Short mmCIF file of C-alpha atoms in Angstrom, two decimals:
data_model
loop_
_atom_site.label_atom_id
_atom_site.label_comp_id
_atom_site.label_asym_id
_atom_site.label_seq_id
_atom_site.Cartn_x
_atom_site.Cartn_y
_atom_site.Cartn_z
CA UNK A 1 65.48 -73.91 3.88
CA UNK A 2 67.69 -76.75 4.04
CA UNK A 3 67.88 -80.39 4.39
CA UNK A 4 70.81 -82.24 7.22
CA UNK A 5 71.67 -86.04 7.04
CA UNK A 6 73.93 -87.81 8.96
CA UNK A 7 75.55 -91.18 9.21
CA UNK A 8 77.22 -92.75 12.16
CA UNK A 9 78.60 -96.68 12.51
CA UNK A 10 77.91 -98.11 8.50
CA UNK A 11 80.92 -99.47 6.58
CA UNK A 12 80.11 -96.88 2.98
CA UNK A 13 78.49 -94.15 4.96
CA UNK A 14 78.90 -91.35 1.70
CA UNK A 15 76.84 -93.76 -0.35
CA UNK A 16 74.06 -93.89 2.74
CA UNK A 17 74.36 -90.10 2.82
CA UNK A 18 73.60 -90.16 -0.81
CA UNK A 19 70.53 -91.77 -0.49
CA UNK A 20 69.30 -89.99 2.29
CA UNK A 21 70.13 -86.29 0.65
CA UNK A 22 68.06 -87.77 -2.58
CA UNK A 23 65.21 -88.03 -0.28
CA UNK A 24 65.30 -84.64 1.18
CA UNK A 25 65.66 -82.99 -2.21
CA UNK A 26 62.91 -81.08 -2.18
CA UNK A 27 64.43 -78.95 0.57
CA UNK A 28 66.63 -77.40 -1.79
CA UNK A 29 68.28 -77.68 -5.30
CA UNK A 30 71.25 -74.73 -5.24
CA UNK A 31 73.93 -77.12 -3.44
CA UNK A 32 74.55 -80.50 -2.06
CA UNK A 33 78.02 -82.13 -0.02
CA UNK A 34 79.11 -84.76 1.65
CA UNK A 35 81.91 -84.94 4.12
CA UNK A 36 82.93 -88.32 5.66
CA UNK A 37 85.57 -89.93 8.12
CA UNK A 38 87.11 -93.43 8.74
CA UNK A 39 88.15 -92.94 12.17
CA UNK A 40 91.64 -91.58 11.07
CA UNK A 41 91.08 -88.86 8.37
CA UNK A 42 88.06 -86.78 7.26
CA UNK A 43 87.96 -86.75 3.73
CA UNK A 44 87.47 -82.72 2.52
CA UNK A 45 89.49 -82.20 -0.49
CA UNK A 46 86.70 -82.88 -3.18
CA UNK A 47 83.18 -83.15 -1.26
CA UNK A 48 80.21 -80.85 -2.66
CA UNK A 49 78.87 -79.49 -5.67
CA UNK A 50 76.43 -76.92 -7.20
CA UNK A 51 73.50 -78.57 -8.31
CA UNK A 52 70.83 -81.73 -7.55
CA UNK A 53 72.63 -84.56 -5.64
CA UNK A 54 72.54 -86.66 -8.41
CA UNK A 55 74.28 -84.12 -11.07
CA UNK A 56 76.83 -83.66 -8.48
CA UNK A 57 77.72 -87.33 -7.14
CA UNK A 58 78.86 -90.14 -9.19
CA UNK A 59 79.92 -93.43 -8.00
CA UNK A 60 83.96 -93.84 -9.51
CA UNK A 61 86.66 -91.07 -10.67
CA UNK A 62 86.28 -92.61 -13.96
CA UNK A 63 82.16 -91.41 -14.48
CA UNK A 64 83.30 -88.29 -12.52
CA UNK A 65 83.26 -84.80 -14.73
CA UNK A 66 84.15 -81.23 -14.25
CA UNK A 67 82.45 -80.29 -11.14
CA UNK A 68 81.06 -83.52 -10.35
CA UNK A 69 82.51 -85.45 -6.81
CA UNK A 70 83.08 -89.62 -7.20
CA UNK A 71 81.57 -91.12 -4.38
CA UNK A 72 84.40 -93.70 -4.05
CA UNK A 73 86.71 -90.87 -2.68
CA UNK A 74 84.41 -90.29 0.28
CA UNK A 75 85.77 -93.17 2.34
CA UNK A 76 84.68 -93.97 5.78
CA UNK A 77 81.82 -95.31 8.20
CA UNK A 78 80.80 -91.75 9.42
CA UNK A 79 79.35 -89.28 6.96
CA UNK A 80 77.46 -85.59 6.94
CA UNK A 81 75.34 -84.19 4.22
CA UNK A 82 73.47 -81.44 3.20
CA UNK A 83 71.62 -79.81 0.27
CA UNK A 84 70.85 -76.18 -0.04
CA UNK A 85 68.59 -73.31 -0.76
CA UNK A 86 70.08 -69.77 0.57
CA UNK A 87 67.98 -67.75 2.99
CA UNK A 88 71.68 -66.44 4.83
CA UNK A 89 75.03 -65.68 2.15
CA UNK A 90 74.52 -66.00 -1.70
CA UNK A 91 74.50 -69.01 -3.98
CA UNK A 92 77.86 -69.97 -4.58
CA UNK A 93 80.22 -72.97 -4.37
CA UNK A 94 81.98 -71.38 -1.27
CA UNK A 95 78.63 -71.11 0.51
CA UNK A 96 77.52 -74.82 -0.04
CA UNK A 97 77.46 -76.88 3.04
CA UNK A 98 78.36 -79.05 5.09
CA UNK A 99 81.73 -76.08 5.80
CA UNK A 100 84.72 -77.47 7.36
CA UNK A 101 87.65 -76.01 9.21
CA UNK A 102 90.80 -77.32 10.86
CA UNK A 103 91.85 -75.91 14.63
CA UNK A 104 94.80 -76.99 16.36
CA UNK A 105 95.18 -80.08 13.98
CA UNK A 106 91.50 -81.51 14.61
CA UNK A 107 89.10 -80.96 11.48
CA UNK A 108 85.73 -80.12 12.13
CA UNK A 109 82.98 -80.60 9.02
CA UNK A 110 78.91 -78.77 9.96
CA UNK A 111 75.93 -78.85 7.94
CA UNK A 112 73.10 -76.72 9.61
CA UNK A 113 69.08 -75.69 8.84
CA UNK A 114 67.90 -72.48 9.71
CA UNK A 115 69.01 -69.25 10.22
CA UNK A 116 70.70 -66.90 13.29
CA UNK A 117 69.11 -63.87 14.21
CA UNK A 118 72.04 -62.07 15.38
CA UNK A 119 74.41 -63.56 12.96
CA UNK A 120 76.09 -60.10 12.38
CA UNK A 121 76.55 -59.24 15.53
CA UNK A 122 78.51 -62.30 16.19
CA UNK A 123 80.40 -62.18 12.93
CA UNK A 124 81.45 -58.63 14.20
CA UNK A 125 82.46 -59.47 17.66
CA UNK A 126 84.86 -62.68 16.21
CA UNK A 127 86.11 -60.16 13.87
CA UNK A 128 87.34 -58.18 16.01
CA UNK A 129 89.00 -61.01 17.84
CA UNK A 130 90.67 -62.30 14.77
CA UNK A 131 87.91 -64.36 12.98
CA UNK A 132 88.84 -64.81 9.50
CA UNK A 133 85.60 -66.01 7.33
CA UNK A 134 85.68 -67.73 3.81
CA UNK A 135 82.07 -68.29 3.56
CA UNK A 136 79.13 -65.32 3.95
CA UNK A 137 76.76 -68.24 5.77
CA UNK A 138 75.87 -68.01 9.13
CA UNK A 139 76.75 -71.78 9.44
CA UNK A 140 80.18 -70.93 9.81
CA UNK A 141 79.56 -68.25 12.53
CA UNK A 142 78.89 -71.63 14.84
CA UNK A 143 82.03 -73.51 13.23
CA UNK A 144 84.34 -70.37 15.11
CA UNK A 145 82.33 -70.33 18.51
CA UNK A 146 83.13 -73.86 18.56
CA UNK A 147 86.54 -73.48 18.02
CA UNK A 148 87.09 -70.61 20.15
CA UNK A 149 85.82 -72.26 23.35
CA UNK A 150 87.57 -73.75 25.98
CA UNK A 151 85.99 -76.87 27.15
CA UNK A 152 87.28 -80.14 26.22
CA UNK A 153 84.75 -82.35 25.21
CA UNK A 154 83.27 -81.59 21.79
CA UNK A 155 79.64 -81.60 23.06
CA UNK A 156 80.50 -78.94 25.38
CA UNK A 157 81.67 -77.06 23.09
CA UNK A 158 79.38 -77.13 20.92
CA UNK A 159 77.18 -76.16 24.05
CA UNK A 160 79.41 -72.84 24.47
CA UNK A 161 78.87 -72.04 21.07
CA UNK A 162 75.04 -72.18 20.69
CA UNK A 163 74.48 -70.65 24.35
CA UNK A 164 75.81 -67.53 22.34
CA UNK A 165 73.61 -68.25 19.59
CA UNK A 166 70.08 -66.97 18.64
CA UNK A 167 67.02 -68.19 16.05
CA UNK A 168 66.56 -71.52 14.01
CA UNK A 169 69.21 -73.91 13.84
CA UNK A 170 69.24 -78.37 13.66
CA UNK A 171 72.62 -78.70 12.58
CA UNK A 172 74.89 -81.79 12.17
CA UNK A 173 78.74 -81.49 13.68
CA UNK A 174 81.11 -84.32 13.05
CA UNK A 175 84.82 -84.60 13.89
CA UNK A 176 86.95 -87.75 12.78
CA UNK A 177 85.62 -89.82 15.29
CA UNK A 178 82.35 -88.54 16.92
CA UNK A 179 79.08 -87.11 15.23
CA UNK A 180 76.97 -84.23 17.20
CA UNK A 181 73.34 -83.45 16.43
CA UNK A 182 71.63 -80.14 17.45
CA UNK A 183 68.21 -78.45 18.28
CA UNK A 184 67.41 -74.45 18.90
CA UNK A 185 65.96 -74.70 22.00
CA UNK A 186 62.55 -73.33 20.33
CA UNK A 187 62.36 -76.29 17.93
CA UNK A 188 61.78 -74.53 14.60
CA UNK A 189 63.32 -76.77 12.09
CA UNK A 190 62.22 -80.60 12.44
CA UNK A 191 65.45 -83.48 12.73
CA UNK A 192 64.88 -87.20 13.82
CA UNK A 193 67.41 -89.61 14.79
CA UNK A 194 66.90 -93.32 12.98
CA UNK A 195 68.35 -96.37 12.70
CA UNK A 196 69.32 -98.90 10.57
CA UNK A 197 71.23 -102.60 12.11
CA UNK A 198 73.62 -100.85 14.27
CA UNK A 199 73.88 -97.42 12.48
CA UNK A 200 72.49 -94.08 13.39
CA UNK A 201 71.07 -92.11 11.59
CA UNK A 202 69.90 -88.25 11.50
CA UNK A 203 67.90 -86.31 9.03
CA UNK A 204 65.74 -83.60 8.45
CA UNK A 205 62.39 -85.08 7.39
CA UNK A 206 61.16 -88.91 8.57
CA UNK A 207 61.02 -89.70 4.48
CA UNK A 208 64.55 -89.50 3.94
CA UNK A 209 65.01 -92.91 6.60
CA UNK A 210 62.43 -94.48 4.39
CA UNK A 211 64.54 -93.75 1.06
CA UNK A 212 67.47 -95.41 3.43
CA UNK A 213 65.23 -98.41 4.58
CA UNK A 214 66.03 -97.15 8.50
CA UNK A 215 63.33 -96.79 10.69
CA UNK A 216 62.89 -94.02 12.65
CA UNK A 217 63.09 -93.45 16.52
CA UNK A 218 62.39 -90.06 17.81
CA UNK A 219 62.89 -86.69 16.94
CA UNK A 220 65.43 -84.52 18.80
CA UNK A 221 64.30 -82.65 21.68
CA UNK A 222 63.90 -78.92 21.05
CA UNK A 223 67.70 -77.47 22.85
CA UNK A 224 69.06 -81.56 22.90
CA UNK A 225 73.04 -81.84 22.08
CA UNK A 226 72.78 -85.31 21.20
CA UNK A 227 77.01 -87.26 20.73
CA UNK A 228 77.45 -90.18 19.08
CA UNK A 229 80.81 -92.11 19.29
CA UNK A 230 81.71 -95.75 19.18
CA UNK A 231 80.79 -95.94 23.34
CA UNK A 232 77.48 -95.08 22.69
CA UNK A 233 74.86 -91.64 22.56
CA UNK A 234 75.34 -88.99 24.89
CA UNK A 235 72.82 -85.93 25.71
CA UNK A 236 73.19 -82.25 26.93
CA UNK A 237 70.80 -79.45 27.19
CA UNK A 238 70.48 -75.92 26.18
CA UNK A 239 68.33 -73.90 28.83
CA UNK A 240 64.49 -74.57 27.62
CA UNK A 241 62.36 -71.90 25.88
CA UNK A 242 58.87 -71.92 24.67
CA UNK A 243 58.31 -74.39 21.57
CA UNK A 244 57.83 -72.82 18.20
CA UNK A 245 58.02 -75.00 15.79
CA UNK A 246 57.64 -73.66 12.02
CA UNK A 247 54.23 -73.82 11.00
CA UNK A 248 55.22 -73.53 7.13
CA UNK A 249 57.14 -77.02 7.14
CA UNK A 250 53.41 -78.87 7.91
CA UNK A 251 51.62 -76.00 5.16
CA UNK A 252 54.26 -76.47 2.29
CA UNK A 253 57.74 -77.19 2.70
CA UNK A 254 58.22 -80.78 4.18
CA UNK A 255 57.48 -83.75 1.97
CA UNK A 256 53.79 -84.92 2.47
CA UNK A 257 54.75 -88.99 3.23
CA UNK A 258 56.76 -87.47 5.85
CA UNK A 259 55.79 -87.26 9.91
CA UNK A 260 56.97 -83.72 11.10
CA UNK A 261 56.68 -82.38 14.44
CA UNK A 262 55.00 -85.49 15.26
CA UNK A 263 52.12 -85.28 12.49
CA UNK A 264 51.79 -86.78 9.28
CA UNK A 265 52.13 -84.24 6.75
CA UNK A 266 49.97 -85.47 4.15
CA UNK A 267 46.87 -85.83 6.57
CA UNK A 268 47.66 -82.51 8.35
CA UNK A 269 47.34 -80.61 5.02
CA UNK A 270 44.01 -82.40 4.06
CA UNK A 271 42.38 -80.99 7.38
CA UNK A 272 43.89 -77.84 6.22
CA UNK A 273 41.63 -78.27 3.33
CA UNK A 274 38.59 -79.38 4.94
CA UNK A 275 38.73 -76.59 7.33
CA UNK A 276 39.16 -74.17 4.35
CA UNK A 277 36.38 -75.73 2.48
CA UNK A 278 34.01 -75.11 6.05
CA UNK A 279 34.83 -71.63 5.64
CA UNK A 280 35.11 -70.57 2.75
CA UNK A 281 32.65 -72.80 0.90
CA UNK A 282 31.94 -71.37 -2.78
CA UNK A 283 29.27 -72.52 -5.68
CA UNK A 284 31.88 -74.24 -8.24
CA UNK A 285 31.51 -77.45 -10.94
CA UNK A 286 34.97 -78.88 -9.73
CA UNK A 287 38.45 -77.95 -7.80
CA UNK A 288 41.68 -77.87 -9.02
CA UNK A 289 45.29 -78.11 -6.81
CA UNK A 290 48.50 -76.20 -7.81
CA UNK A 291 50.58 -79.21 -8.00
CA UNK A 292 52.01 -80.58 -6.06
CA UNK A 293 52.47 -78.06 -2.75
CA UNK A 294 48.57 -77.93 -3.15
CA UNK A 295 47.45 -81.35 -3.86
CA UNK A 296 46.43 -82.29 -0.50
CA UNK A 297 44.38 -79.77 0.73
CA UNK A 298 42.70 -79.66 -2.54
CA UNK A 299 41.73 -83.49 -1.81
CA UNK A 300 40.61 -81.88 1.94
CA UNK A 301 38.35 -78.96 0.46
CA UNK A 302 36.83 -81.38 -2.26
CA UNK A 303 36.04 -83.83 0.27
CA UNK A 304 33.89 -81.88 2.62
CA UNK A 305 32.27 -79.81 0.31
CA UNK A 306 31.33 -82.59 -2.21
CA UNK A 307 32.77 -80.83 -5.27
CA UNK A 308 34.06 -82.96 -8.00
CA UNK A 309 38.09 -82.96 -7.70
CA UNK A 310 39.95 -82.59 -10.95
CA UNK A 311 43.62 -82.79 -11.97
CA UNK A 312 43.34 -79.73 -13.86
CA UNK A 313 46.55 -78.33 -14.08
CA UNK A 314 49.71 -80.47 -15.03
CA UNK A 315 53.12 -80.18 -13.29
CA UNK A 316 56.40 -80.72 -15.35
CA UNK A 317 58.34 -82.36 -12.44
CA UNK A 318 61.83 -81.42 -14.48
CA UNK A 319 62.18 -77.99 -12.88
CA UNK A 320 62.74 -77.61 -9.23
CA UNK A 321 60.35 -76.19 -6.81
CA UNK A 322 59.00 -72.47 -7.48
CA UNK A 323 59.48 -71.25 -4.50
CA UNK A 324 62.89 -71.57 -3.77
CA UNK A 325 64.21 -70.97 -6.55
CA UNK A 326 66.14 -68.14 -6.02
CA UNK A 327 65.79 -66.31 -9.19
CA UNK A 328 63.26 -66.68 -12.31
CA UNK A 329 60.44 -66.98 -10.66
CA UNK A 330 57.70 -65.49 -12.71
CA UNK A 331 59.17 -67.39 -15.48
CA UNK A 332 59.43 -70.77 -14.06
CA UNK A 333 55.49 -70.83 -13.65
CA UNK A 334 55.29 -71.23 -17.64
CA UNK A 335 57.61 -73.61 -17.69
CA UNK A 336 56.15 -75.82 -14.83
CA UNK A 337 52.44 -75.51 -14.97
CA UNK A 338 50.05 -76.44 -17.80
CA UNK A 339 46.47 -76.28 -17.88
CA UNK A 340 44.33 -78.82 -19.15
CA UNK A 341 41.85 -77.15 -21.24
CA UNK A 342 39.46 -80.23 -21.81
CA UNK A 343 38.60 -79.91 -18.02
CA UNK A 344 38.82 -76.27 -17.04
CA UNK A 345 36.51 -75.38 -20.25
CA UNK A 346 33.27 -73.32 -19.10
CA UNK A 347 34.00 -74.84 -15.71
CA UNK A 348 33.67 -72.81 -12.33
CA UNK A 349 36.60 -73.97 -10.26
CA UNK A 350 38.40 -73.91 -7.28
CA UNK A 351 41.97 -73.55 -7.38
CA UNK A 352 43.71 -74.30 -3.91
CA UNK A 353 47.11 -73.52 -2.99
CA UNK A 354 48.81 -73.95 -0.13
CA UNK A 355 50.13 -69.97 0.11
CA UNK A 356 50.34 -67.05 -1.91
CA UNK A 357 54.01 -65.54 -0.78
CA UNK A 358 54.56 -62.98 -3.78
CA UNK A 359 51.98 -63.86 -6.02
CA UNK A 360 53.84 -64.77 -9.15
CA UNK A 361 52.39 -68.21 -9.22
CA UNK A 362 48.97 -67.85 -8.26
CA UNK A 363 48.72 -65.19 -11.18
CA UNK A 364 50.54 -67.03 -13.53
CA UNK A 365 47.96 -69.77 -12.83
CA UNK A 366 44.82 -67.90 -13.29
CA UNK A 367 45.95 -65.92 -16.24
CA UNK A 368 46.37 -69.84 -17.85
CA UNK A 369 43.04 -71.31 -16.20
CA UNK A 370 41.23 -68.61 -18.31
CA UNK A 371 42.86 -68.78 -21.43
CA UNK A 372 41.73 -72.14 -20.93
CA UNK A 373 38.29 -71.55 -20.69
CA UNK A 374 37.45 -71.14 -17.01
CA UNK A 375 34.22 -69.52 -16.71
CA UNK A 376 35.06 -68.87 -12.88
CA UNK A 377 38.41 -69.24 -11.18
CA UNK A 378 37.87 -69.27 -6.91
CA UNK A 379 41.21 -69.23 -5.37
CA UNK A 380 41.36 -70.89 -1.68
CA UNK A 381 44.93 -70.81 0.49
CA UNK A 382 45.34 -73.38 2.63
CA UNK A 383 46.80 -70.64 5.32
CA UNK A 384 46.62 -67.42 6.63
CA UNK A 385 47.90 -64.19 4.69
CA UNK A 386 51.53 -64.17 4.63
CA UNK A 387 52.17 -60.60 6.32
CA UNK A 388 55.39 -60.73 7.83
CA UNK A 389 59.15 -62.05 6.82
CA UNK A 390 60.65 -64.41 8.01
CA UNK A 391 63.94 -64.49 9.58
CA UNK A 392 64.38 -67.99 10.77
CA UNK A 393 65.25 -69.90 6.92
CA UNK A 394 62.35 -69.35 5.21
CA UNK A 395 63.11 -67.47 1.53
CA UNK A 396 61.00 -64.55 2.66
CA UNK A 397 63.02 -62.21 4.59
CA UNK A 398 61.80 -58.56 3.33
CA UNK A 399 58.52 -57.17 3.77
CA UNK A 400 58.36 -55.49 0.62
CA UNK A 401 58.63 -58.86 -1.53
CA UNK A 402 55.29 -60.05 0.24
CA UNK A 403 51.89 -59.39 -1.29
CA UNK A 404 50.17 -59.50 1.45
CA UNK A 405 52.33 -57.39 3.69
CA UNK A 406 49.95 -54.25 3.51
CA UNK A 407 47.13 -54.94 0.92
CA UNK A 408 43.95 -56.35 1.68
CA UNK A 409 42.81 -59.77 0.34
CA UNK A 410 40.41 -57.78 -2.07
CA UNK A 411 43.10 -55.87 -3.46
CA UNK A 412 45.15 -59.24 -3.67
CA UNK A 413 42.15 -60.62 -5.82
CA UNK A 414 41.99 -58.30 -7.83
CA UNK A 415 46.11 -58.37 -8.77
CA UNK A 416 45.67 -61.96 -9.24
CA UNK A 417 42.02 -61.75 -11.10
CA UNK A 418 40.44 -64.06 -8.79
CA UNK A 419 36.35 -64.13 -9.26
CA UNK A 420 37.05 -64.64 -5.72
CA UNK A 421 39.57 -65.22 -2.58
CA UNK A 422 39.56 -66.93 0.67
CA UNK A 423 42.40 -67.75 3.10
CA UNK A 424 42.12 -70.38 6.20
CA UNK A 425 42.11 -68.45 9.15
CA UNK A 426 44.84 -68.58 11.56
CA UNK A 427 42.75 -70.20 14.73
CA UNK A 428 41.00 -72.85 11.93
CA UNK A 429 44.53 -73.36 10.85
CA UNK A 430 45.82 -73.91 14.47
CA UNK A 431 43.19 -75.83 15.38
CA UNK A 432 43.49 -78.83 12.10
CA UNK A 433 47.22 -79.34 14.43
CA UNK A 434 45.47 -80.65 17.03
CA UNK A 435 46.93 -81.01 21.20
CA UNK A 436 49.86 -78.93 19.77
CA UNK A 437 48.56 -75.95 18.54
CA UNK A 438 50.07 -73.70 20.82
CA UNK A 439 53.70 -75.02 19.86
CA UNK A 440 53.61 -73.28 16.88
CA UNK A 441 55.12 -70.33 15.23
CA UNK A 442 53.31 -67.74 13.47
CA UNK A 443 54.89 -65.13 12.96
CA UNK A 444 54.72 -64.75 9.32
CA UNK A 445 51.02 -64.40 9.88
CA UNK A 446 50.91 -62.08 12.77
CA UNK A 447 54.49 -60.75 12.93
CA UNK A 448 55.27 -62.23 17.05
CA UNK A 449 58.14 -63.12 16.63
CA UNK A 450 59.57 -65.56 19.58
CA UNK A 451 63.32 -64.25 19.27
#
C-alpha cells in the first residue's frame, strides 16, 4: 500500500506536498518523493528519499544531509508526491516513487497505489519492443504505455495506456504543465480531489486535505481520467466494470478521522465491533484493543456488550506500523507493544484486533497479556479469516505466509493460545457498510477475485 498527493495552481506546491504526504504516513514508511514543475522545468535531479517524509525533506540546502532532499530546490506551483510500502519490486532507492522519464524532450513524473495483475506480461511484451526498465515497480510499466502511444493529448494517452492495463491502480501523472489523476475502473484504492483558494488538490485519504487545511470535494469516479491545466478540469472514461472497492482500507489500513469510499472510517470500524460483540459475545471483566489498528472496534464490542473497556496494552508510537513493515516483524511486536500489568492482572479479557494476517502479533500479544497476569485472554477480529492473497497492493501476496489459509480457527487458537477465538463474519461484516455492501471486494476472505 501506498499513499498519492498532488498539487495543482499554489505558488510553493513541494512544501503543500509535504504536508499532505505527512498526513498519509501511515500508508507507508520505506520511501517518500516529491517531484514539482513551474510551468517551464520539472525539477528531478534531487527529489525522494528512503525513509519517513520528515527524515527525508528539509526546508534549505544548508539543514540538508547525506540523503536528505531541501525543499527549497523543489520549485514550482505544481507538485506530485508519494510515500511507499512495496507490495510490487523491492525496497530500494531506485524503486521509490513518484518515477520519472523523459520522451521526445517532454518529462513525465507518476506516483501510483496499487498493483497490476498482469504486470509481467506487459513488462515482457515492451521488452521485446525495446523497453528498457530502471526500476522493478509496476508503476513504471504505465510510465512506457504512455509514452509509447500515439495520441496527442496527454489524457488520451494516458487512456491508451491503462485500457492495456489490469488490477488496482489511483495514480497521479504530471507533465510540466498539466496534472492527470486516475481510477481502475473497479475502484479499489480510494483518491479524492480537494481544494484549497484556487488550488487543487488530490490525495489518497480525506485526512491528508485536513493536515493541508483544503476541504474536500469528491472522490474520483471508479475508471475517471480526470486533467488539470491552467484552462480548467477535464474528464475521460475507462469502459465501466463492477465496483470493488478494498474492503481492508475501511478494516485497517486507512486512517480512522478519514472518510473512505464515502464512510467515515472511525464509525465504520466501531460497527465492526458492535457486530462482533453480537456474535461473538464472551463472559470477560474488561476488553482490551491492539493499538491503534484495533482501537475502534474495541470501543464497538465494549459498547454493546457492556464490558468495561480498558487501555490495557501500550503502543510505542516511535516504530512504524507492524504490518508493513517489510521485514522484522515478530520482533517489532516487543518493541511496540507493552502490557500494563496493573490492569490485565487476574482479569478475563477481550483482546480485539482488527485482523490476524500471519499471526506474529496476535501471539506476541497474548504471550505478554499472560505474563502479565491475564487469567483469560478472548481474542475477537474485527473481520473475516484472511484466506486468500492479495494481489491488488496489499503486503499479502502468498498463500503460504497466511495463517489462516488452510487451518481452522481452532487450530489458529491454539497457535496463538487464545482461551478462545471469534472472527466477524463476512455477511455481519458486509452488512456494518451499509447501501454499499455489494461494492466491495473480498477476496482475501473468499478468494473471488474480480480480475
Amino acid at each position: 500500500m501506498c499513499g498519492i498527493f498532488a498539487v495543482f495552481n499554489y505558488k510553493n506546491a513541494a512544501q503543500l506536498t509535504y504536508e499532505g504526504l505527512f498526513g498519509l504516513q501511515h500508508r507507508g514508511q520505506e520511501s517518500t518523493g516529491i517531484v514539482t514543475s513551474d510551468g517551464r522545468k520539472v525539477y528531478k535531479d534531487k527529489y525522494k528519499g528512503m525513509g519517513l517524509v520528515n527524515e527525508v525533506y528539509v526546508k534549505t540546502n544548508k539543514e540538508a544531509k547525506e540523503g536528505q532532499v531541501p525543499l527549497e530546490e523543489l520549485i514550482g506551483d505544481i507538485a506530485i508526491g508519494h510515500i511507499r510500502y512495496s507490495t510490487e519490486g523491492s525496497s530500494s532507492i531506485r524503486n521509490a516513487q513518484p518515477i520519472t522519464v523523459t520522451h521526445k524532450d517532454k518529462v513525465y513524473a507518476i506516483a501510483h497505489n496499487g498493483n497490476l495483475t498482469n504486470y509481467a506480461d506487459l513488462k515482457k511484451k515492451l521488452e521485446n519492443k525495446g523497453s528498457i526498465f530502471k526500476t522493478t515497480s509496476d508503476t513504471e510499466i504505465i510510465l512506457h504505455l504512455i509514452t509509447k502511444s500515439k495520441k496527442k493529448k496527454l489524457e488520451n494517452k494516458v487512456y491508451d495506456a491503462l485500457k492495456q492495463a489490469k488490477g488496482a491502480y489511483s495514480l497521479v501523472l504530471m507533465t510540466k504543465e498539466e496534472l492527470i489523476v486516475a481510477r481502475d475502473p473497479y475502484g479499489f484504492r480510494p483518491v479524492s480531489l480537494g481544494k484549497l483558494n484556487n488550488t487543487y488538490l488530490v490525495a489518497s485519504e480525506t485526512c491528508a486535505f485536513d493536515q493541508t487545511e483544503a476541504r474536500y470535494i469528491r472522490d474520483i469516479s471508479p475508471g475517471e481520467i480526470l486533467k488539470i491545466n491552467k484552462k480548467g478540469k477535464e474528464s475521460i472514461f475507462l469502459p465501466s466494470k463492477k465496483h470493488k472497492f478494498c474492503i481492508m482500507e475501511l478494516i485497517y489500513f486507512a486512517r480512522p478521522d478519514s472518510y473512505v469510499f464515502g464512510k467515515s472510517v472511525q464509525g465504520i470500524r466501531k460497527e465492526f465491533g458492535r457486530q462482533l460483540a453480537r456474535e461473538h459475545p464472551v463472559e470477560a471483566d474488561i476488553v482490551i484493543a491492539i493499538p491503534d489498528s484495533g482501537k475502534y472496534a474495541a470501543w464497538g464490542y465494549a459498547q454493546e456488550s457492556g464490558i468495561l473497556q480498558e487501555d490495557g496494552i501500550n503502543r510505542n508510537h516511535y516504530i512504524a506500523r507492524t504490518f508493513i513493515k517489510p521485514s522484522g516483524r515478530s520482533a517489532s511486536v516487543k518493541i511496540k507493544l507493552n502490557p500494563v500489568k496493573e490492569i490485565l492482572q487476574r482479569k478475563r479479557n477481550v483482546t480485539v484486533d482488527d485482523t490476524i494476517v500471519r499471526s506474529n502479533t496476535m501471539k506476541g500479544v497474548v504471550r505478554m497479556e499472560r505474563e502479565a497476569g491475564a487469567s483469560e485472554v478472548h481474542g475477537r477480529i474485527s473481520a473475516p479469516k484472511i484466506r486468500y492473497p492479495c494481489y491488488y497492493g496489499m503486503d499479502f501476496p502468498t498463500k503460504e505466509e497466511l495463517v489462516g489459509s488452510s487451518r481452522t480457527v481452532e487450530e489458529i487458537r491454539r497457535i496463538i493460545g487464545l482461551d478462545s477465538l471469534g472472527y466477524l463474519s463476512k455477511k455481519g461484516m458486509l452488512d456494518c457498510t451499509g447501501e454499499c455492501k455489494k461494492e466491495f471486494c473480498t477476496a482475501c476472505f473468499d478468494g473471488k477475485y474480480p480480475v
